[in-house]
Coordinates of C-alpha atoms and ligand atoms in Angstrom, one line a residue:
M1 CA -0.1 0.0 0.1
S2 CA 1.4 3.2 -0.9
D3 CA 1.2 5.9 1.9
S4 CA 1.2 8.9 -0.6
K5 CA -2.7 7.7 -1.3
L6 CA -3.8 8.1 2.0
P7 CA -5.7 11.3 3.5
P8 CA -3.2 12.9 5.6
S9 CA -4.9 11.9 9.0
Q10 CA -4.1 8.4 8.2
I11 CA -0.5 8.6 7.2
P12 CA 1.0 5.9 9.4
Q13 CA 3.1 8.1 12.2
A14 CA 5.8 6.4 14.1
A15 CA 5.0 5.2 17.6
W16 CA 7.2 8.3 18.8
S17 CA 6.1 11.0 16.1
G18 CA 4.2 13.5 18.7
R19 CA 7.4 15.2 19.7
F20 CA 8.5 15.7 16.3
S21 CA 7.6 18.6 13.7
E22 CA 9.1 16.7 10.5
P23 CA 9.5 12.9 9.5
V24 CA 12.9 11.3 8.9
S25 CA 13.8 10.9 5.2
D26 CA 13.6 7.6 3.6
L27 CA 17.5 7.1 4.3
V28 CA 17.6 8.0 7.8
K29 CA 14.3 5.7 8.3
R30 CA 16.6 2.4 6.6
Y31 CA 19.7 3.6 8.7
T32 CA 17.7 3.5 11.8
A33 CA 15.6 0.5 11.4
S34 CA 16.4 -2.9 12.5
I35 CA 13.1 -4.8 11.0
F36 CA 15.3 -6.1 8.1
F37 CA 17.2 -8.3 10.7
D38 CA 15.4 -8.0 14.5
R39 CA 12.0 -9.8 13.0
R40 CA 13.6 -13.0 13.6
M41 CA 12.9 -12.4 17.1
W42 CA 9.2 -11.9 16.6
R43 CA 8.5 -15.5 18.6
Q44 CA 10.3 -14.4 21.7
D45 CA 8.7 -10.8 21.2
I46 CA 5.2 -12.0 21.3
R47 CA 6.4 -14.6 24.1
A48 CA 7.6 -11.7 26.6
S49 CA 4.9 -9.3 25.6
L50 CA 2.0 -11.9 26.6
A51 CA 3.9 -12.7 29.8
H52 CA 4.2 -8.9 30.7
A53 CA 0.3 -8.5 29.8
R54 CA -0.7 -11.2 32.0
M55 CA 1.2 -9.7 34.9
L56 CA -0.1 -6.2 34.0
A57 CA -3.8 -7.9 34.3
R58 CA -2.8 -9.9 37.5
Q59 CA -1.8 -6.7 39.1
S60 CA -4.8 -4.8 37.9
I61 CA -3.0 -2.5 35.8
I62 CA -5.2 -3.4 32.7
A63 CA -8.4 -5.1 32.4
A64 CA -9.0 -8.9 32.2
K65 CA -10.7 -7.9 29.2
D66 CA -7.5 -6.1 27.7
L67 CA -5.6 -9.0 28.5
A68 CA -8.1 -11.3 26.6
A69 CA -8.1 -9.1 23.7
I70 CA -4.2 -9.0 23.5
E71 CA -4.1 -12.5 23.6
Q72 CA -6.7 -13.0 21.0
G73 CA -4.8 -10.6 18.9
M74 CA -1.3 -12.2 19.5
A75 CA -2.9 -15.5 18.5
T76 CA -3.7 -14.2 15.1
I77 CA -0.5 -12.4 14.5
I78 CA 1.3 -15.5 15.3
S79 CA -0.7 -17.3 12.8
E80 CA -0.4 -14.5 10.4
V81 CA 3.7 -14.5 10.6
E82 CA 3.6 -18.2 10.5
A83 CA 1.5 -18.4 7.3
G84 CA 3.9 -15.6 5.8
N85 CA 1.0 -13.0 5.6
F86 CA 2.2 -10.5 8.0
N87 CA 3.0 -7.2 6.7
W88 CA 6.7 -6.4 7.9
N89 CA 6.9 -2.7 7.7
L90 CA 10.0 -0.2 7.7
D91 CA 7.7 2.4 8.8
D92 CA 7.6 0.9 12.1
E93 CA 11.4 0.5 12.7
D94 CA 11.5 -2.7 14.4
V95 CA 10.2 -5.9 15.5
H96 CA 8.3 -4.7 18.7
L97 CA 6.6 -1.6 17.1
N98 CA 5.3 -3.5 13.9
I99 CA 4.2 -5.9 16.3
E100 CA 2.5 -3.9 18.5
K101 CA 0.9 -2.0 15.6
R102 CA -0.5 -4.8 14.2
L103 CA -2.1 -5.8 17.5
T104 CA -3.8 -2.3 18.0
A105 CA -5.3 -2.7 14.4
L106 CA -6.7 -5.9 15.4
V107 CA -8.1 -5.0 19.1
G108 CA -7.9 -1.3 19.3
D109 CA -7.3 0.2 22.9
A110 CA -6.3 -3.0 24.5
G111 CA -3.1 -3.0 22.1
K112 CA -2.2 0.3 23.2
R113 CA -2.2 -0.5 26.5
L114 CA 0.2 -3.2 26.3
H115 CA 3.2 -0.9 26.6
T116 CA 2.3 0.2 30.0
G117 CA 5.3 0.0 32.6
R118 CA 7.8 -1.1 30.0
S119 CA 10.3 0.3 27.0
R120 CA 11.5 -1.1 24.2
N121 CA 14.7 -0.7 25.9
D122 CA 13.7 -3.6 28.6
Q123 CA 11.8 -5.4 25.9
V124 CA 14.5 -5.8 23.4
A125 CA 16.9 -6.9 26.0
T126 CA 14.3 -9.6 26.8
D127 CA 13.6 -10.8 23.5
I128 CA 17.5 -11.1 22.9
R129 CA 18.0 -13.1 26.1
L130 CA 15.3 -15.2 25.1
W131 CA 16.5 -15.7 21.6
I132 CA 20.0 -16.5 22.7
R133 CA 18.7 -19.1 25.1
D134 CA 17.0 -20.8 22.4
A135 CA 19.8 -20.8 20.3
I136 CA 22.2 -22.1 23.1
D137 CA 19.6 -24.9 23.5
D138 CA 19.7 -25.8 19.9
I139 CA 23.5 -25.8 19.8
D140 CA 23.8 -28.0 22.7
I141 CA 21.7 -30.4 20.8
L142 CA 23.8 -30.1 18.0
M143 CA 27.2 -30.4 19.5
R144 CA 25.9 -33.6 20.9
N145 CA 25.4 -34.8 17.8
L146 CA 28.7 -34.1 17.0
Q147 CA 30.2 -35.8 19.8
T148 CA 28.2 -39.0 19.1
A149 CA 29.6 -39.0 15.6
L150 CA 33.3 -38.6 16.8
L151 CA 32.2 -41.2 19.5
N152 CA 31.1 -43.6 17.1
T153 CA 34.2 -43.1 14.4
A154 CA 36.4 -43.5 17.3
E155 CA 35.1 -46.6 18.2
T156 CA 35.6 -47.8 14.9
H157 CA 39.2 -46.9 14.9
A158 CA 40.1 -47.3 18.5
E159 CA 43.3 -49.4 17.2
T160 CA 43.9 -48.0 13.9
P161 CA 47.3 -46.6 14.3
M162 CA 48.2 -43.4 12.8
P163 CA 51.3 -41.0 13.5
G164 CA 50.6 -38.3 16.5
F165 CA 52.6 -35.5 15.4
T166 CA 54.3 -32.6 17.2
H167 CA 55.7 -29.9 15.0
L168 CA 54.0 -31.4 12.2
Q169 CA 56.4 -34.4 12.6
V170 CA 55.9 -37.6 13.3
A171 CA 56.1 -37.7 17.1
Q172 CA 54.4 -41.3 18.4
P173 CA 51.8 -43.7 17.3
V174 CA 48.4 -42.6 18.4
S175 CA 45.2 -44.7 17.4
F176 CA 43.0 -42.4 15.1
G177 CA 40.1 -43.1 17.6
H178 CA 42.4 -41.3 20.2
H179 CA 43.0 -38.5 17.8
L180 CA 39.2 -38.0 17.5
L181 CA 38.5 -38.4 21.1
A182 CA 40.4 -35.2 21.6
Y183 CA 37.9 -33.2 19.8
F184 CA 35.2 -35.1 21.6
E185 CA 37.0 -33.1 25.1
M186 CA 37.0 -29.7 23.3
L187 CA 33.0 -30.1 22.6
R188 CA 32.9 -31.0 26.1
R189 CA 34.4 -27.9 27.3
D190 CA 32.2 -26.2 24.7
R191 CA 29.1 -27.2 25.9
E192 CA 30.0 -26.3 29.4
R193 CA 31.0 -22.7 28.1
F194 CA 27.6 -22.2 26.8
A195 CA 25.7 -23.8 29.7
D196 CA 27.5 -21.4 31.9
C197 CA 26.6 -18.2 29.6
R198 CA 23.0 -19.5 29.5
R199 CA 23.1 -19.3 33.3
R200 CA 23.9 -15.4 33.1
T201 CA 21.7 -15.0 30.1
N202 CA 18.7 -16.4 31.9
Q203 CA 17.9 -13.1 33.9
L204 CA 14.8 -11.1 33.2
P205 CA 15.7 -7.3 32.4
L206 CA 11.6 -6.7 31.7
G207 CA 10.5 -4.2 34.4
A208 CA 13.5 -1.8 34.1
A209 CA 11.3 -0.3 31.7
A210 CA 13.3 2.7 29.9
L211 CA 15.9 2.9 32.5
A212 CA 15.0 3.7 35.9
G213 CA 12.0 1.1 36.4
T214 CA 8.3 2.5 36.3
T215 CA 6.0 3.8 38.6
F216 CA 3.5 0.7 38.4
P217 CA 3.0 -1.7 40.9
I218 CA 4.7 -4.6 38.6
D219 CA 5.5 -7.8 39.7
R220 CA 8.9 -9.1 37.9
E221 CA 9.5 -12.4 39.6
S222 CA 5.9 -13.6 38.3
V223 CA 7.0 -12.7 35.0
A224 CA 10.7 -14.0 35.0
R225 CA 8.6 -17.4 36.4
E226 CA 6.4 -17.9 33.4
L227 CA 9.2 -16.8 31.1
G228 CA 11.4 -19.7 32.3
F229 CA 14.2 -17.2 33.6
D230 CA 15.9 -17.9 36.8
G231 CA 15.6 -14.6 38.2
V232 CA 15.5 -10.7 37.4
C233 CA 18.2 -8.4 36.8
E234 CA 18.8 -6.4 39.9
N235 CA 19.5 -3.2 38.7
S236 CA 17.4 -1.2 36.0
L237 CA 20.1 0.6 34.2
D238 CA 22.2 -2.5 33.9
A239 CA 19.3 -4.5 33.1
V240 CA 18.8 -2.4 29.8
S241 CA 22.3 -1.6 28.9
D242 CA 23.9 -5.0 29.4
R243 CA 25.0 -7.0 26.6
D244 CA 27.6 -9.3 28.4
F245 CA 25.7 -12.3 27.5
A246 CA 26.0 -11.7 23.6
I247 CA 29.5 -11.1 24.1
E248 CA 29.8 -14.2 26.2
F249 CA 27.8 -15.9 23.5
C250 CA 30.1 -14.7 21.0
A251 CA 33.3 -15.7 22.8
A252 CA 31.7 -19.2 23.5
A253 CA 30.9 -19.5 19.9
S254 CA 34.6 -18.2 18.9
V255 CA 36.3 -21.2 21.0
A256 CA 34.0 -23.7 19.3
M257 CA 34.5 -22.5 16.0
M258 CA 38.6 -22.5 16.8
H259 CA 38.2 -26.0 17.4
I260 CA 36.4 -26.9 14.6
S261 CA 38.8 -24.9 12.5
R262 CA 41.6 -26.9 14.0
F263 CA 39.7 -30.0 13.1
S264 CA 39.3 -28.8 9.6
E265 CA 42.8 -27.9 9.4
E266 CA 43.7 -31.3 9.7
L267 CA 41.2 -33.1 7.3
V268 CA 42.7 -30.6 4.6
L269 CA 45.8 -31.7 5.4
W270 CA 45.1 -35.5 5.9
M271 CA 43.0 -35.3 2.7
S272 CA 46.1 -33.8 0.8
P273 CA 47.0 -36.5 -2.0
R274 CA 50.8 -35.8 -0.3
V275 CA 49.3 -37.4 3.0
G276 CA 46.4 -39.5 2.2
F277 CA 45.1 -40.2 5.5
I278 CA 41.5 -39.7 4.8
D279 CA 38.9 -39.5 2.1
L280 CA 35.9 -37.6 2.7
A281 CA 32.6 -38.2 1.2
D282 CA 31.9 -36.4 -2.1
R283 CA 29.0 -34.6 -1.2
F284 CA 31.5 -32.4 1.3
C285 CA 33.8 -31.8 -1.7
T286 CA 33.8 -29.8 -5.0
G287 CA 36.0 -30.6 -8.3
S288 CA 37.8 -27.7 -10.2
S289 CA 36.4 -26.3 -13.2
I290 CA 39.9 -26.3 -15.0
M291 CA 41.4 -29.0 -13.1
P292 CA 39.8 -32.5 -13.8
Q293 CA 41.6 -34.5 -11.4
K294 CA 40.6 -32.3 -8.4
K295 CA 38.4 -33.2 -5.4
N296 CA 38.6 -30.2 -2.7
P297 CA 37.5 -30.5 0.6
D298 CA 35.8 -27.3 0.5
V299 CA 33.5 -27.9 3.7
P300 CA 36.5 -27.7 6.0
E301 CA 38.1 -25.1 4.2
L302 CA 35.0 -22.9 4.6
A303 CA 34.7 -23.7 7.9
R304 CA 38.3 -22.8 8.9
G305 CA 37.1 -19.5 7.0
K306 CA 34.0 -18.9 8.5
T307 CA 35.9 -19.2 11.9
G308 CA 37.3 -15.7 11.2
R309 CA 34.0 -14.1 10.9
V310 CA 32.4 -15.4 14.0
F311 CA 35.9 -13.9 15.8
G312 CA 35.2 -10.9 14.0
H313 CA 31.6 -10.7 15.3
L314 CA 33.1 -10.9 19.0
M315 CA 35.6 -8.0 18.3
G316 CA 32.5 -6.3 17.0
L317 CA 30.4 -6.6 19.8
L318 CA 33.0 -5.7 22.6
T319 CA 33.8 -2.6 20.4
L320 CA 30.4 -2.2 20.2
M321 CA 30.2 -1.8 24.0
K322 CA 33.4 -0.3 25.0
G323 CA 32.1 3.5 24.6
Q324 CA 28.8 3.5 25.9
P325 CA 27.6 5.1 28.9
L326 CA 24.8 4.2 30.9
A327 CA 22.1 3.2 30.1
Y328 CA 20.5 2.0 26.7
N329 CA 22.0 3.8 23.3
K330 CA 20.9 3.0 20.1
D331 CA 23.9 1.6 19.5
N332 CA 22.9 -1.7 20.8
Q333 CA 20.8 -2.1 18.0
E334 CA 24.0 -3.3 16.4
D335 CA 24.2 -6.1 18.5
K336 CA 21.8 -8.4 16.6
E337 CA 23.5 -9.0 13.4
P338 CA 26.8 -10.3 14.9
L339 CA 24.8 -12.3 17.3
F340 CA 22.7 -14.0 14.9
D341 CA 25.4 -14.4 12.1
A342 CA 27.6 -15.8 14.9
A343 CA 24.7 -18.5 15.8
D344 CA 24.0 -19.0 12.3
T345 CA 27.3 -19.8 11.4
L346 CA 28.1 -22.0 14.4
I347 CA 25.0 -24.0 14.1
D348 CA 25.3 -24.8 10.3
T349 CA 28.7 -25.9 10.7
L350 CA 28.0 -28.2 13.6
R351 CA 25.1 -29.8 11.6
I352 CA 27.7 -30.4 8.7
F353 CA 30.1 -31.9 10.6
A354 CA 28.0 -33.9 12.5
D355 CA 27.4 -35.8 8.9
L356 CA 30.7 -35.3 7.6
V357 CA 32.2 -37.0 10.4
P358 CA 30.9 -40.4 9.6
G359 CA 31.7 -39.8 5.9
I360 CA 35.6 -39.9 6.9
R361 CA 36.9 -42.8 5.0
V362 CA 40.1 -43.9 6.6
K363 CA 43.3 -45.2 4.8
S364 CA 44.9 -47.0 7.5
D365 CA 47.8 -48.3 5.1
A366 CA 48.8 -44.6 3.9
M367 CA 48.8 -44.0 8.2
A368 CA 51.1 -47.2 8.7
A369 CA 53.1 -46.2 6.1
A370 CA 53.6 -42.7 7.4
L371 CA 54.3 -44.4 10.9
R372 CA 57.2 -46.2 9.3
Q373 CA 59.1 -43.2 8.3
G374 CA 59.6 -41.1 11.4
Y375 CA 61.2 -43.4 14.2
A376 CA 57.7 -43.2 15.8
T377 CA 58.8 -45.8 18.3
A378 CA 62.3 -44.3 19.3
T379 CA 60.7 -43.3 22.5
D380 CA 59.6 -46.7 23.4
L381 CA 63.3 -48.0 23.1
A382 CA 64.4 -45.3 25.3
D383 CA 61.7 -46.4 27.8
Y384 CA 62.7 -49.7 27.3
L385 CA 66.4 -48.9 28.6
V386 CA 65.1 -47.1 31.1
K387 CA 63.2 -50.1 32.5
K388 CA 66.7 -51.9 32.0
G389 CA 68.0 -49.6 34.7
L390 CA 69.6 -46.8 32.3
P391 CA 68.9 -43.4 33.5
F392 CA 66.5 -41.7 30.9
R393 CA 68.6 -39.1 29.5
D394 CA 71.2 -41.7 29.0
A395 CA 68.8 -43.8 27.2
H396 CA 67.7 -40.5 25.4
E397 CA 71.3 -40.4 24.3
V398 CA 71.8 -44.1 23.2
V399 CA 68.3 -44.2 20.9
A400 CA 69.3 -40.7 19.3
R401 CA 72.6 -42.1 18.1
A402 CA 70.8 -45.3 16.8
V403 CA 68.6 -42.8 15.1
R404 CA 71.2 -41.3 13.5
A405 CA 72.7 -44.5 12.2
C406 CA 69.4 -45.7 10.6
E407 CA 69.3 -42.4 8.8
A408 CA 72.7 -42.7 7.2
R409 CA 71.5 -46.0 5.9
G410 CA 67.9 -45.0 5.1
C411 CA 66.2 -47.8 7.5
D412 CA 64.0 -47.7 10.6
L413 CA 64.9 -48.8 14.1
P414 CA 63.4 -52.3 13.7
D415 CA 65.4 -52.9 10.7
L416 CA 68.6 -53.2 12.8
S417 CA 69.9 -56.5 13.7
L418 CA 69.8 -57.4 17.6
D419 CA 73.8 -57.1 17.1
E420 CA 73.5 -53.8 15.7
L421 CA 71.2 -52.2 18.5
R422 CA 73.3 -53.7 20.9
A423 CA 76.3 -51.7 19.9
F424 CA 74.3 -49.0 21.0
S425 CA 73.6 -50.6 24.2
P426 CA 74.5 -53.8 25.7
L427 CA 71.2 -53.7 27.5
V428 CA 69.3 -54.1 24.5
A429 CA 67.7 -57.8 24.1
E430 CA 65.6 -59.8 21.7
D431 CA 62.5 -58.4 23.8
A432 CA 63.3 -54.7 22.4
F433 CA 61.9 -55.7 18.8
A434 CA 58.2 -56.1 20.5
V435 CA 58.8 -52.7 22.2
L436 CA 59.5 -51.1 18.4
T437 CA 56.5 -52.1 17.0
V438 CA 53.5 -49.6 16.7
A439 CA 50.7 -52.2 18.2
G440 CA 53.3 -52.5 21.2
S441 CA 53.7 -48.9 21.4
L442 CA 50.1 -48.0 21.2
A443 CA 49.2 -50.9 23.8
A444 CA 52.1 -49.8 26.3
R445 CA 50.3 -46.5 26.9
D446 CA 48.0 -47.8 29.3
H447 CA 46.3 -45.2 31.7
L448 CA 43.9 -42.9 31.8
G449 CA 44.3 -40.5 29.2
G450 CA 46.4 -42.9 27.3
T451 CA 46.1 -44.1 23.6
A452 CA 46.2 -47.7 24.3
P453 CA 43.1 -49.5 22.5
A454 CA 41.5 -50.7 26.0
Q455 CA 42.1 -47.0 27.3
V456 CA 40.3 -45.6 24.1
R457 CA 37.7 -48.0 24.6
A458 CA 37.2 -47.1 28.2
A459 CA 37.3 -43.5 27.3
I460 CA 34.5 -44.0 24.6
A461 CA 32.3 -45.7 27.1
R462 CA 32.6 -42.9 29.7
S463 CA 31.9 -40.3 27.2
R464 CA 29.0 -42.4 26.1
T465 CA 27.4 -42.1 29.8
R466 CA 28.5 -38.5 29.9
L467 CA 26.5 -37.8 26.8
Ligands
LIG501 N1 15.0 -1.9 17.8 C1 15.7 -1.2 18.9 C2 17.1 -2.0 19.1 O1 17.3 -3.2 18.9 C3 14.7 -1.2 20.4 C4 14.9 -0.4 21.1 C5 15.0 1.2 20.9 N2 14.8 1.8 21.7 C6 14.8 3.0 21.8 N3 15.3 3.8 22.7 N4 15.1 3.7 20.7 O2 17.8 -2.0 20.4

């Protein structure tokens, strides 16, 4: 509908237009509006408005019939938005005013009474907290799904040896299952971080009104209970101006993305034909428009890349807040896009990775071949000598000399004969060869947190009960 066709008395007015002598330009309207992005909080906005209205009625601040009208109007609005028939209007600036305006069109004065004892400042703070709470609950389920995928693949590969690396050089054998369990642990901490963020998010700002509280006899605790908050924000100025929870959310999302990015980096490396440890299912890769032989690990590369934008959102929010005096400032409207994008990015990434992990095809031959190239069991031989009585530093020296000899000859430690090994230390006996095998090396690390297959299986069992 074009506004210019309406008689002057019916031209839509901004909710706050009474104070102004001229309307804002179209550019300023667009610049200051948030309806393009905050309308995705419509469910939270209605939920919070209904709780507010019910409290107003309980406290006899509005009449029961007004509440009934508000509830009925909101039900209509919910079905309109769900059906895609709600007319989001730039003239009404944001999600709050759009819904209130429609409510008033539907139910008249009762709609105009809804805003009694509240402000958009405490309203928006409440909506975002509800939105983040919902997002955290979704994220927790998705992280759990990814953890399950990691556990399942780890179980299949509890005994599959691969080189463990330090400095990107072959260090000691680990099992692929053990390696994956490292990421399970990271996700365990990530879930704790989000749960912790949820606790501080889950406090009700509503009741703070614009900044100082309200003159109406409100009952904040009952609103908090109805909306599932653990408590109420205890200072009205802080309630409307605090965005710590959004920063904490982005911080937790950043750490989680950092973990996924490290995993991605490994997947890319492992899939490089130079390494060839794994293959990813075709549905996570793309080809090259010019090089017919290519199968590129686009999904992990993009996850690694998208991690940067989530870090950026964290920096953006910190910077958004650092210069703001109390209490609410319009700057705060800029909190939503970074927040939403951080959540969307993390959620999509978690979803994709839960599907990607079961599709990892492990090339155990290539992993075994790599293990034969880096003296991966050198530490085991040193430990063996220690158990025969040699001090560890001397044992280290003996094996280092043996490795140098192997390097000169282009062979591995177990390729040396018993006599050749004994030339480095007379403590070496026939049983040293069992110690030098990859399977022996894995099995020997048989303690909590170690890579022995029995320990990996125990870790998986423990982790499953924790999920
Ligand atoms: N759209 C605004 C925001 O997201 C709502 C609060 C507006 N408050 C105000 N005093 N202008 O922050």
